[in-house]
Coordinates of C-alpha atoms in Angstrom, one line a residue:
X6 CA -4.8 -3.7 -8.6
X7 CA -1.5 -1.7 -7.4
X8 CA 1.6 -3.1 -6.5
X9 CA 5.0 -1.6 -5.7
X10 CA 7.7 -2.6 -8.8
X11 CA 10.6 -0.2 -8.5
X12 CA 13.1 -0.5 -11.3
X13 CA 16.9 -1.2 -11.0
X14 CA 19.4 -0.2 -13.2
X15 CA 23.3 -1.6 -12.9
X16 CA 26.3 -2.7 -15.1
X17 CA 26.4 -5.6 -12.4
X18 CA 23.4 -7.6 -13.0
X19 CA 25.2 -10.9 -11.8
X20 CA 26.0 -9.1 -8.8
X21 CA 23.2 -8.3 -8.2
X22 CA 21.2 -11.6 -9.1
X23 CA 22.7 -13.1 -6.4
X24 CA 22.1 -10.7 -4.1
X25 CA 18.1 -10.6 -4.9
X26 CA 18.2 -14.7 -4.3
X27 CA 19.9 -14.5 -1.2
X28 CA 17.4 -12.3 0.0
X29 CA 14.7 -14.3 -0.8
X30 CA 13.2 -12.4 -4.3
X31 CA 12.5 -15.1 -7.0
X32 CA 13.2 -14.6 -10.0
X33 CA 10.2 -14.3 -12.7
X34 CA 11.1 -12.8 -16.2
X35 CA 14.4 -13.3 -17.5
X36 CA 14.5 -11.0 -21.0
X37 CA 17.9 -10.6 -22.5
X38 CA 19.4 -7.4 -20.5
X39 CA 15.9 -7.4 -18.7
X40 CA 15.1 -9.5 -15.0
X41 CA 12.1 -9.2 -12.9
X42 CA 12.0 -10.6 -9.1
X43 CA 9.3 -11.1 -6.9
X44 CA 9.5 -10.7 -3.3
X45 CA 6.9 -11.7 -0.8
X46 CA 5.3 -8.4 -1.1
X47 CA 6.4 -6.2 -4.4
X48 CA 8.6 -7.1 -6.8
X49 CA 11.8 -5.4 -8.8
X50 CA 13.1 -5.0 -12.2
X51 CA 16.3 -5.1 -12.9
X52 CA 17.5 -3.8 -16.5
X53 CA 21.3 -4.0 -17.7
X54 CA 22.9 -0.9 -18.9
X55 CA 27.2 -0.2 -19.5
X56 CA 29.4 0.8 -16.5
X57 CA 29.6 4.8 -16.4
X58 CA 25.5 4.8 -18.0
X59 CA 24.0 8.1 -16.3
X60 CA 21.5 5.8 -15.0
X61 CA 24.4 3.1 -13.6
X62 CA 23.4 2.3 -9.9
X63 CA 20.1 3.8 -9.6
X64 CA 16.6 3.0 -8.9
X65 CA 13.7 4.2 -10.9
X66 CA 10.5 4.8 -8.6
X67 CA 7.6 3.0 -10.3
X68 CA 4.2 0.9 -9.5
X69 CA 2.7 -1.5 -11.6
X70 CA -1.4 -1.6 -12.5
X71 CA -3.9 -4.0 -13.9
X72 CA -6.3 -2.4 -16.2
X73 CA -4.3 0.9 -17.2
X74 CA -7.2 2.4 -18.7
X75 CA -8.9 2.1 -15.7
X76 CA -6.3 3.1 -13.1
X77 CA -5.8 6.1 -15.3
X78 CA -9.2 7.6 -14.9
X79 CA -9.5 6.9 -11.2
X80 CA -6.2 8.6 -10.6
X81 CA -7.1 11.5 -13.0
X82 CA -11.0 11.9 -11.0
X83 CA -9.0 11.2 -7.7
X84 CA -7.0 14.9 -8.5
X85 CA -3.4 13.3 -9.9
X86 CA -2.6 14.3 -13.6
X87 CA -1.9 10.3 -15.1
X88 CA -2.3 9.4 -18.8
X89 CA -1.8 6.6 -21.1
X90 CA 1.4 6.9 -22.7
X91 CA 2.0 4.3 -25.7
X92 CA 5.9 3.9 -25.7
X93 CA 8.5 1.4 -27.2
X94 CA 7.8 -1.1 -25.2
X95 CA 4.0 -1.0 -24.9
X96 CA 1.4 1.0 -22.6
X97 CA 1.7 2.4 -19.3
X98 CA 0.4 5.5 -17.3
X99 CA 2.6 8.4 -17.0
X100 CA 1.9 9.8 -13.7
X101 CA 2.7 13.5 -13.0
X102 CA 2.8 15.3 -10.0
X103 CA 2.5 18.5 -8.6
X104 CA 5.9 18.8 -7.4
X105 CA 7.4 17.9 -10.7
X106 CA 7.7 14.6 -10.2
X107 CA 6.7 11.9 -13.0
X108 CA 6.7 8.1 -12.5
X109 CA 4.9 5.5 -14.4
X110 CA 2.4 2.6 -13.8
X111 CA 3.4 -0.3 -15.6
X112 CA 0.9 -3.6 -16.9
X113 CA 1.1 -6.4 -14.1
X114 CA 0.4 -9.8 -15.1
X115 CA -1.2 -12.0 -13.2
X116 CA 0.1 -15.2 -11.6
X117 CA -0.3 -19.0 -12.9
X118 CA -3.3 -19.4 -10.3
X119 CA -5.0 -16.0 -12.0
X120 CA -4.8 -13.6 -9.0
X121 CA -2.4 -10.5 -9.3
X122 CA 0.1 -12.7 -6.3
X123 CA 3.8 -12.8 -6.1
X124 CA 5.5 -16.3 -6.6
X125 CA 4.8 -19.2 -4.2
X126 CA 8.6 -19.3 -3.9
X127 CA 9.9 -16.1 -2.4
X128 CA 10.5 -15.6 1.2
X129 CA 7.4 -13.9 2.6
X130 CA 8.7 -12.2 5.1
X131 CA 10.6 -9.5 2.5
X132 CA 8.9 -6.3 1.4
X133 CA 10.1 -4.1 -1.5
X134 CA 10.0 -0.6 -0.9
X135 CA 10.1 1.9 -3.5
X136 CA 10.8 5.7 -2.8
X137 CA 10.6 9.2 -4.0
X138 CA 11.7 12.2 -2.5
X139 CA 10.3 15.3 -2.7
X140 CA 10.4 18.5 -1.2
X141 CA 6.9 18.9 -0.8
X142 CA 5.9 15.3 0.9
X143 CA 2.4 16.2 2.3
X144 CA 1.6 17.4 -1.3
X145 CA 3.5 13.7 -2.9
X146 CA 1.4 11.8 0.1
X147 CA -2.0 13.1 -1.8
X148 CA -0.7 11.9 -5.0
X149 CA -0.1 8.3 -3.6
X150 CA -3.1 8.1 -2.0
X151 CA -4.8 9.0 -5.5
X152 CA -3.5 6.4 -6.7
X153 CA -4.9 3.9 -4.4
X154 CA -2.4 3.8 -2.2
X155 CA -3.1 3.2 1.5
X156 CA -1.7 5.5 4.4
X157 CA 0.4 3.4 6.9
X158 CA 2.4 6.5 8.6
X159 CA 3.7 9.6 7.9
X160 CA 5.0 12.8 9.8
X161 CA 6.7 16.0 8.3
X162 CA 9.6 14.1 6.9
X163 CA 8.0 11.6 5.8
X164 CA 5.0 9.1 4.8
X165 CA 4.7 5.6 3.9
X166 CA 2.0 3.4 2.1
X167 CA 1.4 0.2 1.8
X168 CA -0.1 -1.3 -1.7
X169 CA -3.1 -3.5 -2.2
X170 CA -1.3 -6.4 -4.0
X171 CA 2.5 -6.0 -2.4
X172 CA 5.3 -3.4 -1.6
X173 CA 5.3 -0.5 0.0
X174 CA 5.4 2.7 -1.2
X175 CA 7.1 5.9 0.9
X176 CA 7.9 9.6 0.0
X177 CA 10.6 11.2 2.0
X178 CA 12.1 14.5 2.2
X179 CA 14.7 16.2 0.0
X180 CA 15.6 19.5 -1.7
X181 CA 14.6 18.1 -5.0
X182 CA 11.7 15.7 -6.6
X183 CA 13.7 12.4 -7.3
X184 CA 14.2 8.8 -6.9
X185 CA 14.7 7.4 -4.3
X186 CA 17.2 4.4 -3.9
X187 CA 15.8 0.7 -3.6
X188 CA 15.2 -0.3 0.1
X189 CA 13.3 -3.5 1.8
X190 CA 11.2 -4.3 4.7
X191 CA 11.6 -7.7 6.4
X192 CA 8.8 -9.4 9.0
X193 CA 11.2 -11.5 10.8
X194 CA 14.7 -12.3 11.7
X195 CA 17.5 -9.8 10.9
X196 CA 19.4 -12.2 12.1
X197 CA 18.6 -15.5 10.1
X198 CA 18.7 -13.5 6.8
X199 CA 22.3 -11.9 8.1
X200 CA 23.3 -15.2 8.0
X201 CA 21.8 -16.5 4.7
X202 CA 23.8 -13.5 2.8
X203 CA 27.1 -14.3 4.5
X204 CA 26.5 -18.3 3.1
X205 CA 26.3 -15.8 -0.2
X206 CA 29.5 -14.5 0.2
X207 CA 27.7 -11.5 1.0
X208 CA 29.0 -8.5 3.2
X209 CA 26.1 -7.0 5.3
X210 CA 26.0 -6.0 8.9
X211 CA 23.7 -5.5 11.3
X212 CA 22.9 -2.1 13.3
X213 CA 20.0 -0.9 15.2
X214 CA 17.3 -3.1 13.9
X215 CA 18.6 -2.2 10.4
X216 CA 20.5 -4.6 8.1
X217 CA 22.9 -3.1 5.8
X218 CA 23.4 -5.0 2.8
X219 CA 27.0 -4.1 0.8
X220 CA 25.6 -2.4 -2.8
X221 CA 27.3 -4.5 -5.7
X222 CA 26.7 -1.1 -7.4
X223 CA 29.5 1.1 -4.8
X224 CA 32.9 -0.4 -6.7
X225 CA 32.2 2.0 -8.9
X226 CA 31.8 5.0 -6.9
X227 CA 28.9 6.1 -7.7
X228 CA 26.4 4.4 -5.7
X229 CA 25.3 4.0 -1.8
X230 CA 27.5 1.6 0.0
X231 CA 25.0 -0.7 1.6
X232 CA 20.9 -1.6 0.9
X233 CA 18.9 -1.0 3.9
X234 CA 16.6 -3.9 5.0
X235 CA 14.3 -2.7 7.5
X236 CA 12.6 -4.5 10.3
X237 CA 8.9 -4.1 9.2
X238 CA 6.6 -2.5 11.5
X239 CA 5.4 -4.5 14.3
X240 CA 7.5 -7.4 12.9
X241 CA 8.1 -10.3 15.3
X242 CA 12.0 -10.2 16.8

């Protein structure tokens, strides 16, 4: 089991609660400072911190597993460096790559039907992507693919993968290993969801094939100003 479940950190979370809803994400665990949201394919955490936190308006690349034990041992055989790591707030697999780069694998849960599925209720046209850049993407591509990821594209800039049970996963270029920010795919039409995020009150515009959402995170400064939502590949017009 593999699924994409990049984490969100903001001193906006109502902002930004609306904006996931307007997009279609659902929301699934509601914890004090703590949110979870599936999408049709992946899901996102959102986790409160103060205005001027370091990690204010960043995303935090990250995947979530079933059986940790298990997805530790076939990524350690598979080449990648990944270990159980007991922390405050239970298990996960600390993943470390080669080009300095460390992310983790969380515990999934699995839905009220018992498969490892995303709710009923979000739109299933929207993909979450998660993404880490890296100076060194063919070497961050083998580590992906070790951890069960599956190759959808890549060229010297870049590489994307697609997870077995939602999201996508992509490694782009950069001077430096780091996160990447939080991104979407959408099978469908730009359009139609344009205009469910203006009925939000939402600013976004559309511009070659890419919607550009306005980042509730960029009054501060510190932030991107829009979240790109991507037409997915080979999505109907």
């Amino acid at each position: 089991m593999l699924r994409a479940r990049p984490i969100h950190y903001t001193s906006r979370p109502e902002q930004w609660s609306v904006l996931m809803r307007a997009l279609g994400l659902v929301v699934t665990v509601e914890d004090g400072d703590w949110l979870e949201f599936d999408a049709g394919s992946g899901r996102v955490a959102l986790g409160r911190v103060e205005h001027g936190h370091p990690l204010d308006g960043s995303t935090v690349f990250s995947v979530e597993a079933g059986d940790l034990e298990e997805f530790a041992r076939r990524t350690d055989d598979d080449g990648t460096q990944a270990e159980v790591h007991h922390g405050p707030d239970g298990p996960a697999v600390r993943i470390s790559s080669d080009d300095g780069f460390e992310f983790f694998a969380f515990p999934a849960t699995r839905a009220a039907d018992g498969f490892w599925a995303t709710s009923a209720d979000a739109d299933p046209a929207l993909t979450v992507v998660a993404t880490w850049v890296s100076p060194l993407v063919a070497l961050a591509a083998v580590d992906l693919r070790n951890i069960g990821a599956r190759p959808r594209a890549d060229d010297d800039e870049s590489a994307s993968f697609t997870t077995k049970n939602g999201g996508v996963l992509r490694v782009i270029h950069g001077a430096d290993s780091t996160n990447g920010d939080l991104a979407f795919e959408y099978d469908g039409d730009l359009e139609s969801l344009l205009g469910r995020l203006k009925a939000a009150d939402i600013e976004a515009r559309i511009s070659e094939d890419v919607l550009y959402v306005a980042n509730p995170d960029a009054v501060g400064g510190s932030a991107p100003a829009s979240i790109a939502v991507e037409k997915a590949p080979g999505s109907h017009p």
